[in-house]
Amino acid sequence: MRNPIRKRVLITGGAGFLGSHLCERLLADGHDVLCVDNFFTGTKDNIMQLMGNPHFEVLRHDVTFPLYVEVDEIYNLACPASPIHYQFDPVQTTKTSVHGAINMLGLAKRIKARIFQASTSEVYGDPKVHPQREDYWGHVNPVGLRSCYDEGKRCAETLFFDYRRQHNLSIKVARIFNTYGPRMHPNDGRVVSNFIVQALKGEPITIYGDGKQTRSFCYVDDLIEGFVRLMATPDDFTGPVNMGNPGEFTILELAQKIVALTKSRSEIVFKPLPSDDPIQRCPDISLARQKLGWEPKVDLDAGLTRTIGYFSALIPS
Ligand SMILES: NC(=O)c1ccc[n+]([C@@H]2O[C@H](COP(=O)([O-])OP(=O)(O)OC[C@H]3O[C@@H](n4cnc5c(N)ncnc54)[C@H](O)[C@@H]3O)[C@@H](O)[C@H]2O)c1
């Protein structure tokens, strides 16, 4: 007989940055975790500390192919998340979002599992409305360099809602805004990891554009708490729900904070802005506050300090 409190949870993309933190959290909560990953951007190092746990399993598998397992809940996180990685093979990126969603939704339907989708603030594109609420439909370029990711994620949301309407699936869709923390990739071109690595190496810190574009930064532990709360909501709450930190900082402010916290002598240099880079991105998290009683708790300085600690151990000084 299975322990009814102990759920069997499948996490696709479980060896990635967010996925590995989610694996850890769900194991700590007493569940059985099946981590599925093709190790495109994820690594065994991210989950090494979990390998000896008898309630943890890893399966090397690509979600663009069907998967047959028995679980109670599915968190679908598999997808490269940074432009460098998702633009490496854009067709595969769209396939991962779209075929991956179809395969995981098909699995959820067959085994009657509840399913969570890691969607993204990129579904809002270069937004014309600030901050973005969930009822904003976005302003997305369908043919640009970021489209494989943005449109793939939009189509995945469509599939989730059609499976809900057509097959009455229990779905949970989170629109994740910029999140950072330990186990981010050191070389993925994301702003927080880029700046920290540059500062620790004493290299110039590169800002694209004039640095006045703003971003919001959510610490990973806060986000994972939001995932778990969303998964636990009643069936009639599907999302989409924004998850991120509404505190806005300019890219220049972020660079200056990182220089100060690392005590780096790096200088800040400016380069041209790539196409389709949004000038402002900030979540309206009223819905998450109201439905999940959730909001981020870790402030930027505290989160950056923990993240810098992780990168310091990776990068020899
Ligand atoms: N980190 C963020 O700020 C952020 C923001 C918005 C959305 N998201 C979403 O959250 C999810 C996780 O992002 P992350 O930051 O942890 O990125 P990540 O690249 O660290 O993790 C993605 C994981 O998916 C795996 N993967 C990729 N393609 C796969 C495939 N076809 N089959 C199986 N596994 C595959 C990778 O190997 C990796 O382990 C992604 O879906 C991403 O779009 C993240």
PDB file of N, CA, C and O in Angstrom, residues 102-156:
ATOM      1  N   ILE A 102       2.207  18.455 -25.461  1.00  0.00           N
ATOM      2  CA  ILE A 102       1.242  17.444 -25.938  1.00  0.00           C
ATOM      3  C   ILE A 102       1.518  16.100 -25.248  1.00  0.00           C
ATOM      4  O   ILE A 102       0.587  15.434 -24.770  1.00  0.00           O
ATOM      5  N   ASN A 103       2.790  15.728 -25.185  1.00  0.00           N
ATOM      6  CA  ASN A 103       3.119  14.426 -24.569  1.00  0.00           C
ATOM      7  C   ASN A 103       2.780  14.402 -23.087  1.00  0.00           C
ATOM      8  O   ASN A 103       2.248  13.413 -22.578  1.00  0.00           O
ATOM      9  N   MET A 104       3.095  15.486 -22.383  1.00  0.00           N
ATOM     10  CA  MET A 104       2.833  15.501 -20.937  1.00  0.00           C
ATOM     11  C   MET A 104       1.334  15.618 -20.651  1.00  0.00           C
ATOM     12  O   MET A 104       0.824  15.023 -19.706  1.00  0.00           O
ATOM     13  N   LEU A 105       0.631  16.381 -21.481  1.00  0.00           N
ATOM     14  CA  LEU A 105      -0.824  16.487 -21.286  1.00  0.00           C
ATOM     15  C   LEU A 105      -1.497  15.145 -21.596  1.00  0.00           C
ATOM     16  O   LEU A 105      -2.438  14.737 -20.904  1.00  0.00           O
ATOM     17  N   GLY A 106      -0.998  14.469 -22.631  1.00  0.00           N
ATOM     18  CA  GLY A 106      -1.534  13.143 -22.973  1.00  0.00           C
ATOM     19  C   GLY A 106      -1.325  12.175 -21.819  1.00  0.00           C
ATOM     20  O   GLY A 106      -2.227  11.403 -21.457  1.00  0.00           O
ATOM     21  N   LEU A 107      -0.140  12.245 -21.224  1.00  0.00           N
ATOM     22  CA  LEU A 107       0.163  11.394 -20.071  1.00  0.00           C
ATOM     23  C   LEU A 107      -0.781  11.729 -18.906  1.00  0.00           C
ATOM     24  O   LEU A 107      -1.382  10.839 -18.299  1.00  0.00           O
ATOM     25  N   ALA A 108      -0.918  13.031 -18.638  1.00  0.00           N
ATOM     26  CA  ALA A 108      -1.781  13.464 -17.517  1.00  0.00           C
ATOM     27  C   ALA A 108      -3.215  12.988 -17.727  1.00  0.00           C
ATOM     28  O   ALA A 108      -3.888  12.548 -16.791  1.00  0.00           O
ATOM     29  N   LYS A 109      -3.672  13.054 -18.969  1.00  0.00           N
ATOM     30  CA  LYS A 109      -5.044  12.630 -19.282  1.00  0.00           C
ATOM     31  C   LYS A 109      -5.202  11.133 -19.012  1.00  0.00           C
ATOM     32  O   LYS A 109      -6.169  10.691 -18.395  1.00  0.00           O
ATOM     33  N   ARG A 110      -4.194  10.359 -19.474  1.00  0.00           N
ATOM     34  CA  ARG A 110      -4.291   8.900 -19.355  1.00  0.00           C
ATOM     35  C   ARG A 110      -4.280   8.469 -17.893  1.00  0.00           C
ATOM     36  O   ARG A 110      -5.053   7.600 -17.494  1.00  0.00           O
ATOM     37  N   ILE A 111      -3.420   9.105 -17.087  1.00  0.00           N
ATOM     38  CA  ILE A 111      -3.279   8.636 -15.690  1.00  0.00           C
ATOM     39  C   ILE A 111      -4.044   9.526 -14.702  1.00  0.00           C
ATOM     40  O   ILE A 111      -3.912   9.366 -13.501  1.00  0.00           O
ATOM     41  N   LYS A 112      -4.804  10.503 -15.229  1.00  0.00           N
ATOM     42  CA  LYS A 112      -5.609  11.418 -14.404  1.00  0.00           C
ATOM     43  C   LYS A 112      -4.748  12.169 -13.385  1.00  0.00           C
ATOM     44  O   LYS A 112      -5.104  12.292 -12.205  1.00  0.00           O
ATOM     45  N   ALA A 113      -3.613  12.659 -13.863  1.00  0.00           N
ATOM     46  CA  ALA A 113      -2.712  13.409 -12.973  1.00  0.00           C
ATOM     47  C   ALA A 113      -2.981  14.900 -13.119  1.00  0.00           C
ATOM     48  O   ALA A 113      -3.427  15.366 -14.167  1.00  0.00           O
ATOM     49  N   ARG A 114      -2.686  15.623 -12.081  1.00  0.00           N
ATOM     50  CA  ARG A 114      -2.728  17.090 -12.143  1.00  0.00           C
ATOM     51  C   ARG A 114      -1.445  17.571 -12.798  1.00  0.00           C
ATOM     52  O   ARG A 114      -0.375  17.019 -12.533  1.00  0.00           O
ATOM     53  N   ILE A 115      -1.543  18.598 -13.642  1.00  0.00           N
ATOM     54  CA  ILE A 115      -0.348  19.002 -14.392  1.00  0.00           C
ATOM     55  C   ILE A 115      -0.113  20.514 -14.351  1.00  0.00           C
ATOM     56  O   ILE A 115      -1.043  21.308 -14.520  1.00  0.00           O
ATOM     57  N   PHE A 116       1.153  20.855 -14.121  1.00  0.00           N
ATOM     58  CA  PHE A 116       1.604  22.244 -13.958  1.00  0.00           C
ATOM     59  C   PHE A 116       2.481  22.615 -15.155  1.00  0.00           C
ATOM     60  O   PHE A 116       3.332  21.827 -15.556  1.00  0.00           O
ATOM     61  N   GLN A 117       2.282  23.803 -15.689  1.00  0.00           N
ATOM     62  CA  GLN A 117       3.116  24.262 -16.800  1.00  0.00           C
ATOM     63  C   GLN A 117       3.958  25.459 -16.372  1.00  0.00           C
ATOM     64  O   GLN A 117       3.427  26.456 -15.869  1.00  0.00           O
ATOM     65  N   ALA A 118       5.282  25.342 -16.605  1.00  0.00           N
ATOM     66  CA  ALA A 118       6.178  26.482 -16.373  1.00  0.00           C
ATOM     67  C   ALA A 118       6.117  27.366 -17.609  1.00  0.00           C
ATOM     68  O   ALA A 118       6.871  27.174 -18.556  1.00  0.00           O
ATOM     69  N   SER A 119       5.169  28.309 -17.605  1.00  0.00           N
ATOM     70  CA  SER A 119       5.111  29.267 -18.701  1.00  0.00           C
ATOM     71  C   SER A 119       5.985  30.461 -18.326  1.00  0.00           C
ATOM     72  O   SER A 119       6.757  30.397 -17.366  1.00  0.00           O
ATOM     73  N   THR A 120       5.871  31.519 -19.061  1.00  0.00           N
ATOM     74  CA  THR A 120       6.869  32.585 -18.912  1.00  0.00           C
ATOM     75  C   THR A 120       6.279  33.965 -19.154  1.00  0.00           C
ATOM     76  O   THR A 120       5.301  34.110 -19.894  1.00  0.00           O
ATOM     77  N   SER A 121       6.923  34.951 -18.586  1.00  0.00           N
ATOM     78  CA  SER A 121       6.548  36.342 -18.864  1.00  0.00           C
ATOM     79  C   SER A 121       6.794  36.678 -20.334  1.00  0.00           C
ATOM     80  O   SER A 121       6.262  37.671 -20.831  1.00  0.00           O
ATOM     81  N   GLU A 122       7.599  35.852 -21.026  1.00  0.00           N
ATOM     82  CA  GLU A 122       7.841  36.107 -22.459  1.00  0.00           C
ATOM     83  C   GLU A 122       6.559  35.991 -23.279  1.00  0.00           C
ATOM     84  O   GLU A 122       6.521  36.449 -24.412  1.00  0.00           O
ATOM     85  N   VAL A 123       5.518  35.366 -22.733  1.00  0.00           N
ATOM     86  CA  VAL A 123       4.248  35.325 -23.479  1.00  0.00           C
ATOM     87  C   VAL A 123       3.685  36.743 -23.648  1.00  0.00           C
ATOM     88  O   VAL A 123       2.840  36.969 -24.503  1.00  0.00           O
ATOM     89  N   TYR A 124       4.161  37.697 -22.844  1.00  0.00           N
ATOM     90  CA  TYR A 124       3.720  39.090 -23.006  1.00  0.00           C
ATOM     91  C   TYR A 124       4.559  39.829 -24.053  1.00  0.00           C
ATOM     92  O   TYR A 124       4.249  40.964 -24.403  1.00  0.00           O
ATOM     93  N   GLY A 125       5.640  39.187 -24.526  1.00  0.00           N
ATOM     94  CA  GLY A 125       6.495  39.807 -25.550  1.00  0.00           C
ATOM     95  C   GLY A 125       7.119  41.090 -25.057  1.00  0.00           C
ATOM     96  O   GLY A 125       7.614  41.160 -23.934  1.00  0.00           O
ATOM     97  N   ASP A 126       7.091  42.119 -25.931  1.00  0.00           N
ATOM     98  CA  ASP A 126       7.566  43.448 -25.538  1.00  0.00           C
ATOM     99  C   ASP A 126       6.308  44.214 -25.131  1.00  0.00           C
ATOM    100  O   ASP A 126       5.649  44.837 -25.956  1.00  0.00           O
ATOM    101  N   PRO A 127       5.929  44.150 -23.855  1.00  0.00           N
ATOM    102  CA  PRO A 127       4.582  44.575 -23.455  1.00  0.00           C
ATOM    103  C   PRO A 127       4.347  46.072 -23.604  1.00  0.00           C
ATOM    104  O   PRO A 127       5.258  46.873 -23.408  1.00  0.00           O
ATOM    105  N   LYS A 128       3.112  46.398 -23.926  1.00  0.00           N
ATOM    106  CA  LYS A 128       2.710  47.805 -24.036  1.00  0.00           C
ATOM    107  C   LYS A 128       1.989  48.248 -22.765  1.00  0.00           C
ATOM    108  O   LYS A 128       1.513  49.372 -22.674  1.00  0.00           O
ATOM    109  N   VAL A 129       1.849  47.344 -21.826  1.00  0.00           N
ATOM    110  CA  VAL A 129       1.114  47.616 -20.583  1.00  0.00           C
ATOM    111  C   VAL A 129       2.021  47.266 -19.417  1.00  0.00           C
ATOM    112  O   VAL A 129       2.650  46.209 -19.413  1.00  0.00           O
ATOM    113  N   HIS A 130       2.128  48.163 -18.434  1.00  0.00           N
ATOM    114  CA  HIS A 130       2.996  47.916 -17.282  1.00  0.00           C
ATOM    115  C   HIS A 130       2.275  48.219 -15.985  1.00  0.00           C
ATOM    116  O   HIS A 130       1.621  49.239 -15.907  1.00  0.00           O
ATOM    117  N   PRO A 131       2.423  47.424 -14.943  1.00  0.00           N
ATOM    118  CA  PRO A 131       2.978  46.075 -14.998  1.00  0.00           C
ATOM    119  C   PRO A 131       2.009  45.134 -15.698  1.00  0.00           C
ATOM    120  O   PRO A 131       0.853  45.496 -15.922  1.00  0.00           O
ATOM    121  N   GLN A 132       2.454  43.932 -16.067  1.00  0.00           N
ATOM    122  CA  GLN A 132       1.586  43.016 -16.821  1.00  0.00           C
ATOM    123  C   GLN A 132       0.680  42.226 -15.895  1.00  0.00           C
ATOM    124  O   GLN A 132       1.149  41.618 -14.949  1.00  0.00           O
ATOM    125  N   ARG A 133      -0.611  42.273 -16.222  1.00  0.00           N
ATOM    126  CA  ARG A 133      -1.580  41.406 -15.533  1.00  0.00           C
ATOM    127  C   ARG A 133      -1.862  40.214 -16.431  1.00  0.00           C
ATOM    128  O   ARG A 133      -1.641  40.277 -17.634  1.00  0.00           O
ATOM    129  N   GLU A 134      -2.453  39.174 -15.846  1.00  0.00           N
ATOM    130  CA  GLU A 134      -2.672  37.944 -16.604  1.00  0.00           C
ATOM    131  C   GLU A 134      -3.649  38.138 -17.757  1.00  0.00           C
ATOM    132  O   GLU A 134      -3.644  37.370 -18.731  1.00  0.00           O
ATOM    133  N   ASP A 135      -4.528  39.155 -17.667  1.00  0.00           N
ATOM    134  CA  ASP A 135      -5.502  39.329 -18.763  1.00  0.00           C
ATOM    135  C   ASP A 135      -4.932  40.144 -19.932  1.00  0.00           C
ATOM    136  O   ASP A 135      -5.621  40.379 -20.919  1.00  0.00           O
ATOM    137  N   TYR A 136      -3.679  40.554 -19.842  1.00  0.00           N
ATOM    138  CA  TYR A 136      -3.030  41.224 -20.977  1.00  0.00           C
ATOM    139  C   TYR A 136      -2.576  40.151 -21.980  1.00  0.00           C
ATOM    140  O   TYR A 136      -1.935  39.174 -21.595  1.00  0.00           O
ATOM    141  N   TRP A 137      -2.922  40.340 -23.265  1.00  0.00           N
ATOM    142  CA  TRP A 137      -2.666  39.291 -24.249  1.00  0.00           C
ATOM    143  C   TRP A 137      -1.273  39.359 -24.863  1.00  0.00           C
ATOM    144  O   TRP A 137      -0.876  38.480 -25.622  1.00  0.00           O
ATOM    145  N   GLY A 138      -0.556  40.417 -24.590  1.00  0.00           N
ATOM    146  CA  GLY A 138       0.834  40.464 -25.019  1.00  0.00           C
ATOM    147  C   GLY A 138       1.066  41.145 -26.348  1.00  0.00           C
ATOM    148  O   GLY A 138       0.128  41.483 -27.070  1.00  0.00           O
ATOM    149  N   HIS A 139       2.328  41.327 -26.645  1.00  0.00           N
ATOM    150  CA  HIS A 139       2.752  42.034 -27.855  1.00  0.00           C
ATOM    151  C   HIS A 139       3.999  41.284 -28.336  1.00  0.00           C
ATOM    152  O   HIS A 139       5.123  41.607 -27.957  1.00  0.00           O
ATOM    153  N   VAL A 140       3.729  40.228 -29.125  1.00  0.00           N
ATOM    154  CA  VAL A 140       4.788  39.272 -29.435  1.00  0.00           C
ATOM    155  C   VAL A 140       5.096  39.273 -30.927  1.00  0.00           C
ATOM    156  O   VAL A 140       4.176  39.246 -31.752  1.00  0.00           O
ATOM    157  N   ASN A 141       6.378  39.291 -31.247  1.00  0.00           N
ATOM    158  CA  ASN A 141       6.816  39.147 -32.634  1.00  0.00           C
ATOM    159  C   ASN A 141       6.795  37.660 -32.994  1.00  0.00           C
ATOM    160  O   ASN A 141       7.520  36.877 -32.394  1.00  0.00           O
ATOM    161  N   PRO A 142       5.979  37.260 -33.989  1.00  0.00           N
ATOM    162  CA  PRO A 142       5.903  35.818 -34.287  1.00  0.00           C
ATOM    163  C   PRO A 142       7.050  35.308 -35.149  1.00  0.00           C
ATOM    164  O   PRO A 142       7.182  34.098 -35.337  1.00  0.00           O
ATOM    165  N   VAL A 143       7.875  36.216 -35.693  1.00  0.00           N
ATOM    166  CA  VAL A 143       8.911  35.761 -36.638  1.00  0.00           C
ATOM    167  C   VAL A 143      10.324  36.189 -36.228  1.00  0.00           C
ATOM    168  O   VAL A 143      11.246  36.143 -37.028  1.00  0.00           O
ATOM    169  N   GLY A 144      10.502  36.600 -34.993  1.00  0.00           N
ATOM    170  CA  GLY A 144      11.831  37.077 -34.567  1.00  0.00           C
ATOM    171  C   GLY A 144      12.680  35.957 -33.971  1.00  0.00           C
ATOM    172  O   GLY A 144      12.260  34.793 -33.935  1.00  0.00           O
ATOM    173  N   LEU A 145      13.851  36.352 -33.481  1.00  0.00           N
ATOM    174  CA  LEU A 145      14.791  35.368 -32.941  1.00  0.00           C
ATOM    175  C   LEU A 145      14.306  34.756 -31.627  1.00  0.00           C
ATOM    176  O   LEU A 145      14.719  33.674 -31.247  1.00  0.00           O
ATOM    177  N   ARG A 146      13.437  35.490 -30.914  1.00  0.00           N
ATOM    178  CA  ARG A 146      12.942  34.963 -29.640  1.00  0.00           C
ATOM    179  C   ARG A 146      11.644  34.179 -29.811  1.00  0.00           C
ATOM    180  O   ARG A 146      11.131  33.603 -28.855  1.00  0.00           O
ATOM    181  N   SER A 147      11.107  34.186 -31.053  1.00  0.00           N
ATOM    182  CA  SER A 147       9.760  33.638 -31.264  1.00  0.00           C
ATOM    183  C   SER A 147       9.677  32.141 -30.980  1.00  0.00           C
ATOM    184  O   SER A 147       8.645  31.649 -30.535  1.00  0.00           O
ATOM    185  N   CYS A 148      10.787  31.410 -31.236  1.00  0.00           N
ATOM    186  CA  CYS A 148      10.735  29.952 -30.996  1.00  0.00           C
ATOM    187  C   CYS A 148      10.369  29.684 -29.542  1.00  0.00           C
ATOM    188  O   CYS A 148       9.642  28.729 -29.241  1.00  0.00           O
ATOM    189  N   TYR A 149      10.856  30.517 -28.666  1.00  0.00           N
ATOM    190  CA  TYR A 149      10.576  30.354 -27.235  1.00  0.00           C
ATOM    191  C   TYR A 149       9.207  30.949 -26.894  1.00  0.00           C
ATOM    192  O   TYR A 149       8.336  30.273 -26.341  1.00  0.00           O
ATOM    193  N   ASP A 150       9.002  32.230 -27.278  1.00  0.00           N
ATOM    194  CA  ASP A 150       7.779  32.942 -26.880  1.00  0.00           C
ATOM    195  C   ASP A 150       6.533  32.261 -27.450  1.00  0.00           C
ATOM    196  O   ASP A 150       5.559  32.013 -26.733  1.00  0.00           O
ATOM    197  N   GLU A 151       6.576  31.972 -28.750  1.00  0.00           N
ATOM    198  CA  GLU A 151       5.390  31.384 -29.387  1.00  0.00           C
ATOM    199  C   GLU A 151       5.221  29.918 -28.975  1.00  0.00           C
ATOM    200  O   GLU A 151       4.103  29.422 -28.872  1.00  0.00           O
ATOM    201  N   GLY A 152       6.347  29.233 -28.737  1.00  0.00           N
ATOM    202  CA  GLY A 152       6.264  27.850 -28.242  1.00  0.00           C
ATOM    203  C   GLY A 152       5.539  27.812 -26.904  1.00  0.00           C
ATOM    204  O   GLY A 152       4.653  26.983 -26.678  1.00  0.00           O
ATOM    205  N   LYS A 153       5.900  28.736 -26.036  1.00  0.00           N
ATOM    206  CA  LYS A 153       5.278  28.787 -24.712  1.00  0.00           C
ATOM    207  C   LYS A 153       3.813  29.221 -24.804  1.00  0.00           C
ATOM    208  O   LYS A 153       2.969  28.781 -24.034  1.00  0.00           O
ATOM    209  N   ARG A 154       3.521  30.129 -25.749  1.00  0.00           N
ATOM    210  CA  ARG A 154       2.119  30.551 -25.920  1.00  0.00           C
ATOM    211  C   ARG A 154       1.290  29.371 -26.404  1.00  0.00           C
ATOM    212  O   ARG A 154       0.173  29.130 -25.925  1.00  0.00           O
ATOM    213  N   CYS A 155       1.825  28.626 -27.363  1.00  0.00           N
ATOM    214  CA  CYS A 155       1.089  27.476 -27.881  1.00  0.00           C
ATOM    215  C   CYS A 155       0.899  26.428 -26.780  1.00  0.00           C
ATOM    216  O   CYS A 155      -0.163  25.812 -26.680  1.00  0.00           O
ATOM    217  N   ALA A 156       1.934  26.251 -25.943  1.00  0.00           N
ATOM    218  CA  ALA A 156       1.798  25.292 -24.836  1.00  0.00           C
ATOM    219  C   ALA A 156       0.644  25.713 -23.916  1.00  0.00           C
ATOM    220  O   ALA A 156      -0.159  24.885 -23.495  1.00  0.00           O
TER     221      ALA A 156
END
